[in-house]
Short mmCIF file of C-alpha atoms in Angstrom, two decimals:
data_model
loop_
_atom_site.label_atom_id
_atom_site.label_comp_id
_atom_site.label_asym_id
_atom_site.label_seq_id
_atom_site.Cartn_x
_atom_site.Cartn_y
_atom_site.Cartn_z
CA UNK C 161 104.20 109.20 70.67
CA UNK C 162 106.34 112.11 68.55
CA UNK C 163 104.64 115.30 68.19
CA UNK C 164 103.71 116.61 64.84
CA UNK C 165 105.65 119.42 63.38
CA UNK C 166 104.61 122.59 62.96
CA UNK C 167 104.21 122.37 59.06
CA UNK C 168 101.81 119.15 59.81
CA UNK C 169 100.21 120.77 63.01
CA UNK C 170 99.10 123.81 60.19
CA UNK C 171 98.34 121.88 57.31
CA UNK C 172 96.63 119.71 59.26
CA UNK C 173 94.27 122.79 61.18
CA UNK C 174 93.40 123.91 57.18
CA UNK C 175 92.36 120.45 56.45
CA UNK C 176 90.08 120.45 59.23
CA UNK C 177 88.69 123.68 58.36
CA UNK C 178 88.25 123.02 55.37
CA UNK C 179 86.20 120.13 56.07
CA UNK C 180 84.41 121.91 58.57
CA UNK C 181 83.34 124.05 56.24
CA UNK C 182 82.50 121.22 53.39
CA UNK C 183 80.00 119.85 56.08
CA UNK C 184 77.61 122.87 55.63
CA UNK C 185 78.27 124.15 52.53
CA UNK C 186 79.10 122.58 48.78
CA UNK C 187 82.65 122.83 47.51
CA UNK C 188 81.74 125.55 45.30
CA UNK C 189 80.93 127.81 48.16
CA UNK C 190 83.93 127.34 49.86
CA UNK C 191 86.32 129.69 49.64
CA UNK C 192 90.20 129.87 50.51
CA UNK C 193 89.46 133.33 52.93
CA UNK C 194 86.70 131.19 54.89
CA UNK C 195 89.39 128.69 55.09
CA UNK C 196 92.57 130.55 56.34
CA UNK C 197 90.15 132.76 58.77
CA UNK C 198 88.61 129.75 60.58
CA UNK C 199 91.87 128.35 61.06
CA UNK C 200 93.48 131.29 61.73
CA UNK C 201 96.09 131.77 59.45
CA UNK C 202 96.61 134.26 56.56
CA UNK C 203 95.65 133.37 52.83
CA UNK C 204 99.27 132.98 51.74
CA UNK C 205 99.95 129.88 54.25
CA UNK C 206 96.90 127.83 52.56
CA UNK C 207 98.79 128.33 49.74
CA UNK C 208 102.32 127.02 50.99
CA UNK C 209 100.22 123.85 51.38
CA UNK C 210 97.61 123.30 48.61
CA UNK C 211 97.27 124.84 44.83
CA UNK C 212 93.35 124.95 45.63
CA UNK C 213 89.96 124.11 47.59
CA UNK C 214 89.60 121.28 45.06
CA UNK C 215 93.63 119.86 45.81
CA UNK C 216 91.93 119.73 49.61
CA UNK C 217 88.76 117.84 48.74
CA UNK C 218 91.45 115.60 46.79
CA UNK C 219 93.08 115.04 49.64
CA UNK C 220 90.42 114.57 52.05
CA UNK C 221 89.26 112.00 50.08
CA UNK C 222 92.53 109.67 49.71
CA UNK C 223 92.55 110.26 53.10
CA UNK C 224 89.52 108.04 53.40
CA UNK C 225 90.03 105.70 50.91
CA UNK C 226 90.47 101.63 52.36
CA UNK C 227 93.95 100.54 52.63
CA UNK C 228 94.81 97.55 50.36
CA UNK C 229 95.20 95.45 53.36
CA UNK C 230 91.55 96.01 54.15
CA UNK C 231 90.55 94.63 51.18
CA UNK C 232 92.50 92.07 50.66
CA UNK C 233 92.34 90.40 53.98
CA UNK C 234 88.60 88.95 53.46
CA UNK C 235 89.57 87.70 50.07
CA UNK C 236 92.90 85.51 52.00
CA UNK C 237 90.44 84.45 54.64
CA UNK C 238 88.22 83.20 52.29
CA UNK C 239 90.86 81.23 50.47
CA UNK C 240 92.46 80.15 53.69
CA UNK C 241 89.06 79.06 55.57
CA UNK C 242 86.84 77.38 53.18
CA UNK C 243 84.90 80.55 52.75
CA UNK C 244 84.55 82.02 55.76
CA UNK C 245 85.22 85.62 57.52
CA UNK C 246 85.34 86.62 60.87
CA UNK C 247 88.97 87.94 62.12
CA UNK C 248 88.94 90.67 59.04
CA UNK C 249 85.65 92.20 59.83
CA UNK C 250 87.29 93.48 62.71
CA UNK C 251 89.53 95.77 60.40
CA UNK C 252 85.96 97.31 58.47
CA UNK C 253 84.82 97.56 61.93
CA UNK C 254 87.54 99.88 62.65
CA UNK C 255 87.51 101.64 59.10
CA UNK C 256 83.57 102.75 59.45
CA UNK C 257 84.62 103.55 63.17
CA UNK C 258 87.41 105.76 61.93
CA UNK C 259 86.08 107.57 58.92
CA UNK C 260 82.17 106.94 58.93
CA UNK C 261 81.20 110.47 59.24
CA UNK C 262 83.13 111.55 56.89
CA UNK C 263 82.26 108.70 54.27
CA UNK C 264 78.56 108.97 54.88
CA UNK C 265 78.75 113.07 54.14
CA UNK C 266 81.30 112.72 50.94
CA UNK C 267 78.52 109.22 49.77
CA UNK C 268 75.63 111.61 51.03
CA UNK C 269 73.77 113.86 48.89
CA UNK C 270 75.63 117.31 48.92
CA UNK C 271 78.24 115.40 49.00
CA UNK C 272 81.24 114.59 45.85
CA UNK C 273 79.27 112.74 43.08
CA UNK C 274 82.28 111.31 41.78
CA UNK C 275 83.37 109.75 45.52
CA UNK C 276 81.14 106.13 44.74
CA UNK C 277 83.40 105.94 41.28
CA UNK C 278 86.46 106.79 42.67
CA UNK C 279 86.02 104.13 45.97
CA UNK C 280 84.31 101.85 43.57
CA UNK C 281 87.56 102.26 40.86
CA UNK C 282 89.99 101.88 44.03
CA UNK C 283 88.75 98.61 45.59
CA UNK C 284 88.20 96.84 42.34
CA UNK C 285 91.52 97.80 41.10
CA UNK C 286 93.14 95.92 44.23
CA UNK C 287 90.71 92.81 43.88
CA UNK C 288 91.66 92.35 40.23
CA UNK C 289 95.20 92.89 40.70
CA UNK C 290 95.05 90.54 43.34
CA UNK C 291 92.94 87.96 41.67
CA UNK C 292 95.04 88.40 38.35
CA UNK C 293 98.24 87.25 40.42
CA UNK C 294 96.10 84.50 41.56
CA UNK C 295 95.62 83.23 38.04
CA UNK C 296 91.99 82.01 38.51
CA UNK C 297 90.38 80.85 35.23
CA UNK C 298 87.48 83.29 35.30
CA UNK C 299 88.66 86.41 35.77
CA UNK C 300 86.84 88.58 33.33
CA UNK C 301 83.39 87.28 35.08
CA UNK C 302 85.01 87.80 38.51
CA UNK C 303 85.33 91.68 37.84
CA UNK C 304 81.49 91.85 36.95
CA UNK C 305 80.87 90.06 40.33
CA UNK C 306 83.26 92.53 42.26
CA UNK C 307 81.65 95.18 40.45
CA UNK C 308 77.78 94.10 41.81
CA UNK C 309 79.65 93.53 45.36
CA UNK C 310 81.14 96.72 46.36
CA UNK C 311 78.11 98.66 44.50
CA UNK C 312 75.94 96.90 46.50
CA UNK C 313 77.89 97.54 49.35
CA UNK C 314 78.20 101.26 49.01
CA UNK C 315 74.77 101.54 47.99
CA UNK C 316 73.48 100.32 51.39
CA UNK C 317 75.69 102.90 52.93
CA UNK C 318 74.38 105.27 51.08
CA UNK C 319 70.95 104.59 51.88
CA UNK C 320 71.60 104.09 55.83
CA UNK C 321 72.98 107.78 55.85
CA UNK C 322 69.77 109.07 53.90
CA UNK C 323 67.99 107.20 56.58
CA UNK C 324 69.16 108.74 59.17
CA UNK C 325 71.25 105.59 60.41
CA UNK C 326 68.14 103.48 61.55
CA UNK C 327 70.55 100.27 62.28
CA UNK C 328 72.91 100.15 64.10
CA UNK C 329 76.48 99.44 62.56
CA UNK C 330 76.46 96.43 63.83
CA UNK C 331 72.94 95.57 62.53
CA UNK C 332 74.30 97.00 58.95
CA UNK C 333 77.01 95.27 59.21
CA UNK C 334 75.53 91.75 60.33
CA UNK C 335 72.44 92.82 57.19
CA UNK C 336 75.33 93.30 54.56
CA UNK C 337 76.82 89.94 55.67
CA UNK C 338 73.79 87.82 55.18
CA UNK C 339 72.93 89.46 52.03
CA UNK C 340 76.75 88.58 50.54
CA UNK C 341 76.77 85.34 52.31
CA UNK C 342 72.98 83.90 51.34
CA UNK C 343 72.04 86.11 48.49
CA UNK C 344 69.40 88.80 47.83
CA UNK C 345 67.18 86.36 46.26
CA UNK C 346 67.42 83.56 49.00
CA UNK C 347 66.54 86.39 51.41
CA UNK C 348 63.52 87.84 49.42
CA UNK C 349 62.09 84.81 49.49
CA UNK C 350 62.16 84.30 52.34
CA UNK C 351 61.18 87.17 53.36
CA UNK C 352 58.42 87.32 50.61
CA UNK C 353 56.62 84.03 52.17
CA UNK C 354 57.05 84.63 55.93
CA UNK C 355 54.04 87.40 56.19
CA UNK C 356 52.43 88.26 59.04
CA UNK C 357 48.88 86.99 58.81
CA UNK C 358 45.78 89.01 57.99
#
């Protein structure tokens, strides 16, 4: 494994105190002093690196933006298998594993309101591209559909981090998967006539 240069090895301590810092505290708040300090470098070398605290956030957030290859993989297992996905479930496995903490605090409430857009904009850009290439006949109804998906989706992230994560991943994981496989209104049924008795 090479080691990181110096330049990385420094840009790379500001970006984790910056984030440090956007843990406790709104962007706002943050300033380029609290920054340098906690990292320990002067205020001149966070500018070497970045025009700004909002430049940072920026880049924090690419950071944790899925790869194309992550998103496209269900879709070519689907085609390939009849409908099915197992082997790429492994790769969201390993995303969520990867950046989960930092996706549940930038999806949570102090966190960047524009994050869900900008995720949302990102993944259905890819599908549509994808699906465009594809030449399916109903394409403009397919971007509604992608739309409800990955809302849905981010939504019940969103909700597991305001509940303090009361599944496991697995068990959000496995609860997402039924819901996309069966449907949310096969599933309320059910659920609505399988009461415990009085």
């Amino acid at each position: 494994m090479s080691k990181i240069s110096r330049k990385e090895e420094t840009r790379k301590n500001l970006l984790d105190a910056f984030w440090s810092l956007y843990v406790e505290k709104p962007l706002e708040k943050i300033t380029v002093k609290e920054i340098t300090d906690l990292a320990g470098y002067n205020r001149g070398t966070f500018y070497t690196y970045f025009s700004d605290v909002y430049e940072v956030l920026e880049i924090q957030k690419a950071a944790v933006m899925p790869t194309e290859d992550m998103i496209l993989d269900p879709l070519k297992e689907i085609r390939e298998n009849g409908g099915k996905v197992e082997e790429s479930l492994n790769g969201v496995s390993d995303y969520i594993n990867e950046h989960g903490d930092r996706i549940a605090i930038l999806l949570g409430p102090e966190g960047d309101p524009r994050f869900p857009h900008e995720m949302k904009a990102r993944v259905r850009q890819i599908i549509m591209n994808f699906v465009h290439e594809l030449g399916i006949r109903e394409e403009i109804e397919y971007e509604y559909i992608i739309e409800y998906h990955i809302s849905g989706m981010i939504n019940m992230y969103q909700l597991w981090v305001e509940n303090g994560q009361n599944l496991t991943e697995h068990e959000l994981s496995a609860l997402y998967e039924r819901v996309a496989h069966i449907g949310t209104l096969n599933i309320t049924n059910r659920m609505l006539n399988d009461r415990q008795a009085p």
